[in-house]
Short mmCIF file of C-alpha atoms in Angstrom, two decimals:
data_model
loop_
_atom_site.label_atom_id
_atom_site.label_comp_id
_atom_site.label_asym_id
_atom_site.label_seq_id
_atom_site.Cartn_x
_atom_site.Cartn_y
_atom_site.Cartn_z
CA MET A 1137 22.23 55.56 66.10
CA GLY A 1138 19.21 57.18 67.85
CA LYS A 1139 21.39 59.29 69.93
CA SER A 1140 23.31 60.65 66.94
CA LYS A 1141 20.12 61.37 65.16
CA ALA A 1142 18.79 63.39 68.13
CA ASP A 1143 22.13 65.36 68.24
CA GLU A 1144 22.03 66.24 64.56
CA LYS A 1145 22.26 69.97 64.03
CA ILE A 1146 19.19 71.36 62.22
CA LEU A 1147 19.57 75.13 62.52
CA SER A 1148 22.25 77.82 63.31
CA TYR A 1149 20.43 81.03 64.20
CA ASN A 1150 22.68 83.89 65.31
CA ASP A 1151 24.77 82.28 67.91
CA VAL A 1152 22.28 79.50 68.76
CA VAL A 1153 22.60 75.95 67.39
CA LEU A 1154 19.41 73.88 67.47
CA ARG A 1155 19.31 70.04 67.35
CA ARG A 1156 16.83 67.44 66.17
CA SER A 1157 15.98 66.82 69.79
CA ASP A 1158 14.77 70.33 70.33
CA LEU A 1159 12.06 69.69 67.65
CA ASP A 1160 10.92 66.64 69.63
CA ILE A 1161 10.66 68.85 72.83
CA LEU A 1162 8.44 71.27 70.92
CA ASN A 1163 6.37 68.49 69.28
CA GLY A 1164 5.26 67.08 72.69
CA PRO A 1165 4.05 68.21 76.10
CA ASN A 1166 7.63 68.70 77.27
CA TYR A 1167 9.66 70.97 79.53
CA LEU A 1168 11.75 73.44 77.45
CA ASN A 1169 15.53 73.34 77.52
CA ASP A 1170 18.12 76.00 77.55
CA ARG A 1171 18.58 76.04 73.76
CA ILE A 1172 14.99 76.66 72.87
CA ILE A 1173 14.72 79.56 75.26
CA GLU A 1174 18.07 80.91 74.05
CA PHE A 1175 16.88 80.54 70.40
CA TYR A 1176 13.54 82.45 71.01
CA PHE A 1177 15.22 85.16 73.03
CA SER A 1178 17.67 85.64 70.09
CA TYR A 1179 14.66 85.79 67.73
CA LEU A 1180 12.97 88.32 69.89
CA SER A 1181 16.20 90.43 69.82
CA SER A 1182 15.99 90.30 66.05
CA LEU A 1183 12.30 91.08 66.02
CA PHE A 1184 12.59 94.08 68.44
CA PRO A 1185 16.10 95.47 67.79
CA SER A 1186 16.99 98.07 70.30
CA GLU A 1187 20.01 99.16 72.20
CA ASP A 1188 17.66 99.72 75.10
CA ILE A 1189 16.87 96.04 75.43
CA VAL A 1190 18.88 92.84 76.29
CA LEU A 1191 17.54 89.39 76.53
CA VAL A 1192 20.07 87.35 78.53
CA PRO A 1193 20.70 83.68 77.47
CA PRO A 1194 19.86 81.03 80.04
CA SER A 1195 23.45 79.98 80.54
CA ILE A 1196 24.47 83.56 81.42
CA ALA A 1197 21.61 84.06 83.86
CA PHE A 1198 22.50 80.64 85.52
CA TRP A 1199 26.13 81.70 85.92
CA ILE A 1200 25.15 85.07 87.32
CA LYS A 1201 23.19 83.20 89.99
CA GLU A 1202 25.64 80.41 90.72
CA CYS A 1203 29.12 81.94 90.32
CA PRO A 1204 30.91 81.27 93.63
CA ASP A 1205 32.63 84.60 93.55
CA PRO A 1206 30.25 87.31 92.25
CA ALA A 1207 32.98 89.89 92.56
CA SER A 1208 34.80 88.15 89.71
CA LEU A 1209 31.90 88.66 87.34
CA LYS A 1210 32.74 92.23 86.23
CA ASP A 1211 34.58 91.19 83.01
CA PHE A 1212 31.97 88.58 82.33
CA MET A 1213 29.12 91.07 82.66
CA GLU A 1214 30.77 93.88 80.74
CA PRO A 1215 29.68 92.90 77.14
CA PHE A 1216 25.95 93.12 78.26
CA HIS A 1217 26.25 96.80 79.20
CA PHE A 1218 23.53 96.63 81.84
CA SER A 1219 24.31 100.07 83.15
CA ARG A 1220 22.85 101.63 79.94
CA ARG A 1221 20.03 99.20 79.20
CA LYS A 1222 16.47 100.26 79.93
CA LEU A 1223 14.96 96.80 79.79
CA ILE A 1224 16.69 93.56 80.80
CA LEU A 1225 15.01 90.11 80.63
CA LEU A 1226 16.64 87.20 82.51
CA PRO A 1227 15.28 83.60 82.47
CA ILE A 1228 15.45 82.02 85.90
CA ASN A 1229 15.95 78.35 86.47
CA ASP A 1230 15.84 76.51 89.83
CA ASN A 1231 18.89 74.38 89.18
CA SER A 1232 21.74 75.03 91.60
CA ASN A 1233 24.10 72.39 90.47
CA VAL A 1234 26.84 73.85 88.22
CA CYS A 1235 27.90 70.35 87.36
CA MET A 1236 24.52 69.46 85.94
CA ALA A 1237 23.86 70.74 82.38
CA GLU A 1238 20.23 71.20 81.58
CA GLY A 1239 19.27 70.69 85.25
CA GLY A 1240 16.30 72.11 87.09
CA SER A 1241 12.57 71.72 86.88
CA HIS A 1242 11.10 75.22 86.68
CA TRP A 1243 11.60 78.36 84.61
CA SER A 1244 10.45 81.97 85.42
CA LEU A 1245 11.23 85.41 84.08
CA LEU A 1246 12.99 88.40 85.78
CA ALA A 1247 12.51 91.78 84.16
CA PHE A 1248 14.41 94.92 84.90
CA HIS A 1249 12.87 98.22 83.92
CA ARG A 1250 14.94 101.33 84.32
CA ASN A 1251 12.31 103.91 84.10
CA SER A 1252 10.26 102.41 86.93
CA ASN A 1253 13.47 101.56 88.75
CA MET A 1254 12.21 98.02 89.34
CA PHE A 1255 12.98 94.28 89.02
CA VAL A 1256 9.69 92.40 88.40
CA HIS A 1257 9.58 88.55 88.75
CA HIS A 1258 7.01 86.61 86.85
CA ASP A 1259 6.46 82.98 88.03
CA SER A 1260 3.73 81.03 86.42
CA SER A 1261 3.80 78.34 89.16
CA GLY A 1262 1.28 80.27 91.33
CA CYS A 1263 3.46 79.78 94.40
CA CYS A 1264 6.66 81.70 93.56
CA MET A 1265 8.73 78.51 93.24
CA ASN A 1266 11.73 80.50 91.90
CA GLU A 1267 11.53 83.39 94.33
CA TYR A 1268 14.91 82.48 95.96
CA HIS A 1269 16.68 82.03 92.65
CA SER A 1270 15.18 85.12 91.24
CA LYS A 1271 16.24 87.28 94.22
CA GLN A 1272 19.78 85.82 93.89
CA VAL A 1273 19.99 86.93 90.32
CA CYS A 1274 18.59 90.38 91.18
CA LYS A 1275 21.13 90.77 94.03
CA VAL A 1276 24.11 90.04 91.80
CA THR A 1277 22.76 92.01 88.79
CA LEU A 1278 21.76 95.15 90.66
CA PRO A 1279 25.14 96.82 91.01
CA TYR A 1280 25.73 96.37 87.30
CA THR A 1281 22.55 98.22 86.37
CA ALA A 1282 23.77 101.51 88.00
CA SER A 1283 20.49 101.80 89.83
CA ASN A 1284 18.92 101.13 93.30
CA ALA A 1285 15.93 99.28 91.72
CA SER A 1286 13.50 97.54 94.10
CA TYR A 1287 12.29 93.94 93.66
CA GLU A 1288 8.72 92.85 93.22
CA GLU A 1289 7.01 89.46 92.79
CA TYR A 1290 4.07 90.13 90.48
CA PRO A 1291 1.10 88.30 92.00
CA ASN A 1292 -1.05 88.23 88.88
CA THR A 1293 1.36 86.51 86.55
CA PRO A 1294 -0.61 84.21 84.25
CA LYS A 1295 -0.55 80.72 85.72
CA GLN A 1296 0.31 77.48 84.05
CA VAL A 1297 -2.13 74.65 84.16
CA ASN A 1298 0.31 71.80 83.78
CA GLY A 1299 3.79 70.70 84.90
CA TYR A 1300 5.73 71.33 81.70
CA ASP A 1301 4.75 74.84 80.26
CA CYS A 1302 6.76 77.05 82.58
CA GLY A 1303 9.40 77.78 79.81
CA MET A 1304 6.65 78.59 77.41
CA TYR A 1305 5.18 81.05 79.83
CA VAL A 1306 8.64 82.66 80.12
CA LEU A 1307 8.72 83.13 76.25
CA ALA A 1308 5.15 84.38 76.02
CA ILE A 1309 5.66 86.86 78.85
CA ALA A 1310 9.01 87.98 77.40
CA ARG A 1311 7.33 88.62 73.99
CA VAL A 1312 4.53 90.67 75.64
CA ILE A 1313 7.09 92.82 77.39
CA CYS A 1314 9.12 93.40 74.26
CA GLU A 1315 6.00 94.25 72.27
CA TRP A 1316 4.96 96.59 75.05
CA TYR A 1317 8.22 98.39 75.13
CA ALA A 1318 8.38 98.68 71.27
CA THR A 1319 4.86 100.03 70.99
CA SER A 1320 4.76 102.37 74.07
CA SER A 1321 6.80 105.08 72.27
CA GLY A 1322 8.36 106.15 75.61
CA ASN A 1323 4.97 106.63 77.28
CA GLN A 1324 5.61 104.00 79.75
CA ASP A 1325 3.56 104.17 82.89
CA ALA A 1326 5.77 103.12 85.80
CA ASP A 1327 2.68 102.05 87.70
CA THR A 1328 1.08 99.76 85.20
CA LEU A 1329 4.03 98.79 82.96
CA TRP A 1330 3.15 95.79 80.79
CA PHE A 1331 0.91 94.19 83.31
CA SER A 1332 -2.43 94.76 81.58
CA ARG A 1333 -1.09 93.05 78.39
CA LEU A 1334 -0.35 89.76 80.28
CA GLU A 1335 -4.00 88.95 79.75
CA GLN A 1336 -2.81 87.73 76.36
CA VAL A 1337 -0.91 84.89 77.95
CA SER A 1338 -3.54 82.18 78.41
CA PRO A 1339 -3.14 78.38 78.42
CA SER A 1340 -4.53 78.21 74.88
CA ALA A 1341 -2.40 81.06 73.69
CA VAL A 1342 0.71 79.31 75.18
CA SER A 1343 -0.32 76.04 73.46
CA GLU A 1344 -0.58 77.87 70.09
CA MET A 1345 2.80 79.55 70.70
CA ARG A 1346 4.49 76.24 71.02
CA LYS A 1347 3.22 75.27 67.67
CA ASP A 1348 4.25 78.67 66.20
CA ILE A 1349 7.77 78.34 67.54
CA LEU A 1350 8.04 74.88 65.96
CA GLY A 1351 6.78 76.35 62.73
CA LEU A 1352 9.21 79.17 62.94
CA ILE A 1353 12.12 76.86 63.28
CA LYS A 1354 11.03 74.61 60.46
CA GLY A 1355 10.57 77.73 58.32
CA LEU A 1356 14.10 78.93 59.06
CA MET A 1357 15.39 75.43 58.25
CA ALA A 1358 13.86 75.61 54.74
#
């Protein structure tokens, strides 16, 4: 009975279905799952609609990383039109087991920015826990961007202060980047990018954002 209650569908938002258990994750000090990240990425896509931007769902980013034959990804990648996007955001997870759904223990964010010809990896762990996984996604994604972009680990990414908020930092940084892109009106300095705005991403702001996302979902349910 408890399991069926947890699996109860509570919201369909674009192509994302949230369940009762997702509310429980947001209610407590818990590690975010794929569905919550996919939901918020979909929400950001609606909040900042642009043909320039694509926020890639976690399941897609995972398959880009773990597909045993990267050459076979062409048809799979085509719908995302990476070659014409100016900003691509990909959530990175350290799970390497394709047989384990909802696996892994750490999230980070990889951002591609065409005007600066760069992939930037933001890892809130403080020790680049996901560097290997991020570089793998970059390596596979790069040919589809029609660029020769370089890769950078951004050292001043805001750091989490606990063992469960990595996914929240991904969402908070993704929002900062989308807001920066939407408000920069094309005046995007390739040297500074969105980096100065990352000061907004503090432990207290991330804690409030968790509550805000919970409130957002409840509001959409009403």
